[in-house]
Amino acid sequence: MNPAASAIRSLFLDGPAGGLEALLNSGAENATHAALVSHPHPMFGGTMHNKVVFHAMKALNRFGFPVLRFNFRGTGLSHGEHDHGRGETDDVKAALDWLDREFHLPLIFAGFSFGAAVGLGAACPDDRVATVIGIGLPVAPGDERSYELDFLQSCSKPKLFVSGSRDQFGPRAQLEELVNALPEPKKLVIIESADHFFEGRLREMREAVEAWIQDTIR
């Protein structure tokens, strides 16, 4: 593994609804990829400072990749208003565009919960994205929320899904059924005894991401 620089840059991206508050963890000079991590549902407290997002960033940054996190529209200091996933997909596209312009490297996308559901929709068809990671994919979000995930059926790039065995928004049987129907290459890692937020199991989640990157990218 290639240890990354520890510098963190605070910035605003040009998003479709205005500026998007962001943090960039610097990568190594010889970085082979750049990465984006998107956060869980902003209406339920999700921000780029979420613990799962932070640990996913650390896993990717450990390989020397520069890693960008940002707040969706209407979250933190980001401009605009929450758009129930539609505009947030465009926010992810804007962040991928920024990474491409900044680094001119193949991209890795990772999203947690809401960030996975909306972000994968932007990342899967994007030829600049080499591999995608869905953490705590909400296949059964409950309430009035639901996510259209049919696009995954045509996502042929390498895919990692990491969820807890006690994820209340991603029942194991439903997640396994979804992943089993997807094209290769793919991998599903179930962290035993972990809930949706991997409380007490963040190390295992991070290690699953690191192992996948080691096998798939390096």
mmCIF file of C-alpha atoms in Angstrom:
data_model
loop_
_atom_site.group_PDB
_atom_site.id
_atom_site.type_symbol
_atom_site.label_atom_id
_atom_site.label_comp_id
_atom_site.label_asym_id
_atom_site.label_seq_id
_atom_site.Cartn_x
_atom_site.Cartn_y
_atom_site.Cartn_z
ATOM 1 C CA MET A 1 0.000 0.000 0.000
ATOM 2 C CA ASN A 2 1.097 3.530 -0.694
ATOM 3 C CA PRO A 3 0.598 5.858 2.283
ATOM 4 C CA ALA A 4 -1.082 9.121 1.315
ATOM 5 C CA ALA A 5 -0.313 12.633 2.381
ATOM 6 C CA SER A 6 -2.355 13.808 5.342
ATOM 7 C CA ALA A 7 -3.291 17.245 4.013
ATOM 8 C CA ILE A 8 -7.002 18.087 3.887
ATOM 9 C CA ARG A 9 -8.263 20.801 1.567
ATOM 10 C CA SER A 10 -11.569 22.570 2.173
ATOM 11 C CA LEU A 11 -13.317 23.835 -0.959
ATOM 12 C CA PHE A 12 -16.592 24.452 -2.763
ATOM 13 C CA LEU A 13 -17.525 22.612 -5.946
ATOM 14 C CA ASP A 14 -19.668 24.189 -8.641
ATOM 15 C CA GLY A 15 -22.896 22.207 -8.323
ATOM 16 C CA PRO A 16 -26.069 22.464 -10.404
ATOM 17 C CA ALA A 17 -27.875 24.141 -7.473
ATOM 18 C CA GLY A 18 -24.903 26.251 -6.351
ATOM 19 C CA GLY A 19 -21.758 25.652 -4.363
ATOM 20 C CA LEU A 20 -21.225 22.261 -2.753
ATOM 21 C CA GLU A 21 -19.163 22.214 0.434
ATOM 22 C CA ALA A 22 -16.379 19.642 0.103
ATOM 23 C CA LEU A 23 -13.238 18.196 1.654
ATOM 24 C CA LEU A 24 -10.369 16.677 -0.304
ATOM 25 C CA ASN A 25 -7.928 14.317 1.393
ATOM 26 C CA SER A 26 -4.709 14.570 -0.589
ATOM 27 C CA GLY A 27 -3.225 11.565 -2.336
ATOM 28 C CA ALA A 28 0.250 10.412 -3.251
ATOM 29 C CA GLU A 29 2.139 12.012 -6.127
ATOM 30 C CA ASN A 30 1.995 8.729 -8.044
ATOM 31 C CA ALA A 31 -1.697 8.067 -7.354
ATOM 32 C CA THR A 32 -3.302 5.719 -9.868
ATOM 33 C CA HIS A 33 -6.934 6.628 -9.102
ATOM 34 C CA ALA A 34 -9.013 9.351 -7.475
ATOM 35 C CA ALA A 35 -12.057 8.572 -5.346
ATOM 36 C CA LEU A 36 -15.394 10.047 -4.320
ATOM 37 C CA VAL A 37 -17.410 9.107 -1.223
ATOM 38 C CA SER A 38 -21.009 10.308 -0.800
ATOM 39 C CA HIS A 39 -22.933 10.538 2.443
ATOM 40 C CA PRO A 40 -26.231 9.161 3.841
ATOM 41 C CA HIS A 41 -29.650 10.825 3.812
ATOM 42 C CA PRO A 42 -29.372 14.524 4.703
ATOM 43 C CA MET A 43 -32.920 14.627 6.083
ATOM 44 C CA PHE A 44 -31.859 12.112 8.728
ATOM 45 C CA GLY A 45 -28.614 13.766 9.786
ATOM 46 C CA GLY A 46 -26.316 12.544 7.020
ATOM 47 C CA THR A 47 -23.281 14.675 6.154
ATOM 48 C CA MET A 48 -19.805 14.173 4.719
ATOM 49 C CA HIS A 49 -18.582 13.876 8.333
ATOM 50 C CA ASN A 50 -20.542 10.640 8.905
ATOM 51 C CA LYS A 51 -18.406 7.911 10.523
ATOM 52 C CA VAL A 52 -19.003 5.356 7.766
ATOM 53 C CA VAL A 53 -18.109 7.942 5.105
ATOM 54 C CA PHE A 54 -14.971 8.859 7.063
ATOM 55 C CA HIS A 55 -13.837 5.243 7.341
ATOM 56 C CA ALA A 56 -14.517 4.610 3.654
ATOM 57 C CA MET A 57 -12.422 7.673 2.847
ATOM 58 C CA LYS A 58 -9.596 6.393 5.053
ATOM 59 C CA ALA A 59 -9.699 2.985 3.354
ATOM 60 C CA LEU A 60 -9.353 4.557 -0.093
ATOM 61 C CA ASN A 61 -6.828 7.188 0.988
ATOM 62 C CA ARG A 62 -4.634 4.439 2.412
ATOM 63 C CA PHE A 63 -3.782 3.406 -1.166
ATOM 64 C CA GLY A 64 -2.579 6.907 -1.978
ATOM 65 C CA PHE A 65 -5.760 7.931 -3.778
ATOM 66 C CA PRO A 66 -6.975 11.513 -3.348
ATOM 67 C CA VAL A 67 -10.483 11.221 -1.883
ATOM 68 C CA LEU A 68 -13.240 13.807 -2.183
ATOM 69 C CA ARG A 69 -16.216 14.080 0.170
ATOM 70 C CA PHE A 70 -18.950 16.670 -0.224
ATOM 71 C CA ASN A 71 -22.245 17.729 1.301
ATOM 72 C CA PHE A 72 -25.299 17.268 -0.888
ATOM 73 C CA ARG A 73 -27.353 20.355 -1.759
ATOM 74 C CA GLY A 74 -28.948 21.944 1.275
ATOM 75 C CA THR A 75 -26.624 20.129 3.682
ATOM 76 C CA GLY A 76 -24.078 21.958 5.804
ATOM 77 C CA LEU A 77 -22.856 24.965 3.836
ATOM 78 C CA SER A 78 -23.927 23.568 0.443
ATOM 79 C CA HIS A 79 -26.374 25.701 -1.500
ATOM 80 C CA GLY A 80 -29.803 24.604 -2.694
ATOM 81 C CA GLU A 81 -32.514 22.445 -1.184
ATOM 82 C CA HIS A 82 -32.962 18.721 -0.745
ATOM 83 C CA ASP A 83 -34.396 17.211 -3.935
ATOM 84 C CA HIS A 84 -35.363 13.662 -2.874
ATOM 85 C CA GLY A 85 -32.506 12.042 -4.789
ATOM 86 C CA ARG A 86 -33.082 13.587 -8.205
ATOM 87 C CA GLY A 87 -30.885 16.646 -7.854
ATOM 88 C CA GLU A 88 -28.509 14.763 -5.576
ATOM 89 C CA THR A 89 -27.662 12.437 -8.471
ATOM 90 C CA ASP A 90 -26.617 15.546 -10.388
ATOM 91 C CA ASP A 91 -24.532 16.628 -7.392
ATOM 92 C CA VAL A 92 -22.597 13.357 -7.644
ATOM 93 C CA LYS A 93 -22.069 13.948 -11.360
ATOM 94 C CA ALA A 94 -20.678 17.419 -10.591
ATOM 95 C CA ALA A 95 -18.282 15.926 -8.024
ATOM 96 C CA LEU A 96 -17.094 13.290 -10.515
ATOM 97 C CA ASP A 97 -16.564 16.049 -13.084
ATOM 98 C CA TRP A 98 -14.460 17.999 -10.585
ATOM 99 C CA LEU A 99 -12.289 14.981 -9.765
ATOM 100 C CA ASP A 100 -11.773 14.264 -13.458
ATOM 101 C CA ARG A 101 -10.701 17.842 -14.197
ATOM 102 C CA GLU A 102 -8.465 18.002 -11.143
ATOM 103 C CA PHE A 103 -6.602 14.693 -11.460
ATOM 104 C CA HIS A 104 -7.214 13.146 -14.908
ATOM 105 C CA LEU A 105 -7.211 9.697 -13.288
ATOM 106 C CA PRO A 106 -9.607 6.740 -13.339
ATOM 107 C CA LEU A 107 -12.238 7.260 -10.655
ATOM 108 C CA ILE A 108 -13.593 5.126 -7.821
ATOM 109 C CA PHE A 109 -17.047 5.819 -6.433
ATOM 110 C CA ALA A 110 -18.206 4.815 -2.954
ATOM 111 C CA GLY A 111 -21.479 5.774 -1.330
ATOM 112 C CA PHE A 112 -23.155 4.989 1.958
ATOM 113 C CA SER A 113 -26.929 4.416 2.266
ATOM 114 C CA PHE A 114 -28.733 7.259 0.448
ATOM 115 C CA GLY A 115 -25.350 8.230 -0.983
ATOM 116 C CA ALA A 116 -25.017 4.760 -2.497
ATOM 117 C CA ALA A 117 -28.558 4.630 -3.872
ATOM 118 C CA VAL A 118 -28.341 7.972 -5.683
ATOM 119 C CA GLY A 119 -24.603 7.983 -6.374
ATOM 120 C CA LEU A 120 -24.428 4.586 -8.035
ATOM 121 C CA GLY A 121 -26.981 5.865 -10.529
ATOM 122 C CA ALA A 122 -24.506 8.540 -11.577
ATOM 123 C CA ALA A 123 -21.340 6.451 -11.335
ATOM 124 C CA CYS A 124 -22.356 3.197 -13.026
ATOM 125 C CA PRO A 125 -22.888 4.634 -16.537
ATOM 126 C CA ASP A 126 -19.880 6.974 -16.275
ATOM 127 C CA ASP A 127 -16.974 5.583 -18.302
ATOM 128 C CA ARG A 128 -14.498 7.503 -16.140
ATOM 129 C CA VAL A 129 -15.465 5.427 -13.085
ATOM 130 C CA ALA A 130 -13.417 2.228 -12.822
ATOM 131 C CA THR A 131 -15.217 0.565 -9.919
ATOM 132 C CA VAL A 132 -18.135 1.255 -7.584
ATOM 133 C CA ILE A 133 -18.774 0.514 -3.911
ATOM 134 C CA GLY A 134 -22.179 0.505 -2.259
ATOM 135 C CA ILE A 135 -22.081 0.499 1.549
ATOM 136 C CA GLY A 136 -25.331 -0.143 3.404
ATOM 137 C CA LEU A 137 -27.320 -0.055 0.152
ATOM 138 C CA PRO A 138 -30.926 0.670 1.242
ATOM 139 C CA VAL A 139 -32.836 -1.971 -0.683
ATOM 140 C CA ALA A 140 -35.745 -1.622 1.771
ATOM 141 C CA PRO A 141 -35.541 1.953 3.129
ATOM 142 C CA GLY A 142 -39.037 1.963 4.602
ATOM 143 C CA ASP A 143 -41.477 4.828 5.152
ATOM 144 C CA GLU A 144 -42.323 6.694 1.963
ATOM 145 C CA ARG A 145 -38.779 6.476 0.670
ATOM 146 C CA SER A 146 -37.826 4.120 -2.118
ATOM 147 C CA TYR A 147 -34.944 3.980 -4.562
ATOM 148 C CA GLU A 148 -34.898 2.870 -8.173
ATOM 149 C CA LEU A 149 -32.032 0.385 -8.438
ATOM 150 C CA ASP A 150 -32.829 -1.313 -11.757
ATOM 151 C CA PHE A 151 -29.895 0.504 -13.372
ATOM 152 C CA LEU A 152 -27.582 -1.872 -11.518
ATOM 153 C CA GLN A 153 -28.666 -4.656 -13.863
ATOM 154 C CA SER A 154 -26.614 -3.058 -16.633
ATOM 155 C CA CYS A 155 -23.620 -2.086 -14.458
ATOM 156 C CA SER A 156 -20.819 -4.325 -15.734
ATOM 157 C CA LYS A 157 -17.931 -2.623 -13.923
ATOM 158 C CA PRO A 158 -16.519 -4.160 -10.720
ATOM 159 C CA LYS A 159 -18.991 -3.765 -7.857
ATOM 160 C CA LEU A 160 -18.558 -4.187 -4.115
ATOM 161 C CA PHE A 161 -21.467 -4.169 -1.681
ATOM 162 C CA VAL A 162 -20.873 -4.120 2.072
ATOM 163 C CA SER A 163 -23.737 -4.382 4.559
ATOM 164 C CA GLY A 164 -24.391 -5.506 8.088
ATOM 165 C CA SER A 165 -26.278 -8.691 8.885
ATOM 166 C CA ARG A 166 -28.611 -6.599 11.057
ATOM 167 C CA ASP A 167 -29.051 -3.718 8.582
ATOM 168 C CA GLN A 168 -32.630 -2.570 9.110
ATOM 169 C CA PHE A 169 -32.722 -0.897 5.671
ATOM 170 C CA GLY A 170 -31.011 -3.693 3.781
ATOM 171 C CA PRO A 171 -32.413 -7.085 4.748
ATOM 172 C CA ARG A 172 -29.867 -9.758 3.919
ATOM 173 C CA ALA A 173 -32.181 -11.896 1.788
ATOM 174 C CA GLN A 174 -33.270 -8.949 -0.359
ATOM 175 C CA LEU A 175 -29.728 -7.709 -0.791
ATOM 176 C CA GLU A 176 -28.449 -11.158 -1.729
ATOM 177 C CA GLU A 177 -31.251 -11.530 -4.270
ATOM 178 C CA LEU A 178 -30.363 -8.189 -5.823
ATOM 179 C CA VAL A 179 -26.622 -8.819 -5.988
ATOM 180 C CA ASN A 180 -27.032 -12.364 -7.303
ATOM 181 C CA ALA A 181 -28.930 -10.976 -10.304
ATOM 182 C CA LEU A 182 -26.214 -8.469 -11.221
ATOM 183 C CA PRO A 183 -23.538 -8.995 -13.870
ATOM 184 C CA GLU A 184 -19.998 -9.920 -12.872
ATOM 185 C CA PRO A 185 -17.626 -8.811 -11.497
ATOM 186 C CA LYS A 186 -19.271 -8.299 -8.118
ATOM 187 C CA LYS A 187 -18.837 -9.106 -4.452
ATOM 188 C CA LEU A 188 -21.137 -8.918 -1.448
ATOM 189 C CA VAL A 189 -19.598 -8.752 2.030
ATOM 190 C CA ILE A 190 -21.916 -9.166 5.016
ATOM 191 C CA ILE A 191 -20.485 -7.942 8.313
ATOM 192 C CA GLU A 192 -21.947 -10.177 10.995
ATOM 193 C CA SER A 193 -23.827 -8.465 13.850
ATOM 194 C CA ALA A 194 -23.458 -5.037 12.214
ATOM 195 C CA ASP A 195 -26.408 -2.673 11.885
ATOM 196 C CA HIS A 196 -26.970 -0.105 9.134
ATOM 197 C CA PHE A 197 -24.359 2.255 10.607
ATOM 198 C CA PHE A 198 -21.818 -0.502 11.412
ATOM 199 C CA GLU A 199 -21.843 0.534 15.063
ATOM 200 C CA GLY A 200 -18.908 -1.256 16.666
ATOM 201 C CA ARG A 201 -18.033 -2.838 13.306
ATOM 202 C CA LEU A 202 -16.493 0.074 11.401
ATOM 203 C CA ARG A 203 -13.094 -1.619 11.333
ATOM 204 C CA GLU A 204 -14.534 -4.658 9.561
ATOM 205 C CA MET A 205 -16.324 -2.445 7.035
ATOM 206 C CA ARG A 206 -13.128 -0.549 6.319
ATOM 207 C CA GLU A 207 -11.131 -3.759 5.943
ATOM 208 C CA ALA A 208 -13.679 -5.105 3.457
ATOM 209 C CA VAL A 209 -13.213 -2.031 1.281
ATOM 210 C CA GLU A 210 -9.433 -2.247 1.540
ATOM 211 C CA ALA A 211 -9.423 -5.929 0.584
ATOM 212 C CA TRP A 212 -11.621 -5.252 -2.446
ATOM 213 C CA ILE A 213 -9.400 -2.408 -3.639
ATOM 214 C CA GLN A 214 -6.309 -4.567 -3.115
ATOM 215 C CA ASP A 215 -7.789 -7.364 -5.244
ATOM 216 C CA THR A 216 -9.502 -5.229 -7.881
ATOM 217 C CA ILE A 217 -7.406 -2.115 -8.432
ATOM 218 C CA ARG A 218 -3.864 -2.762 -7.303
#
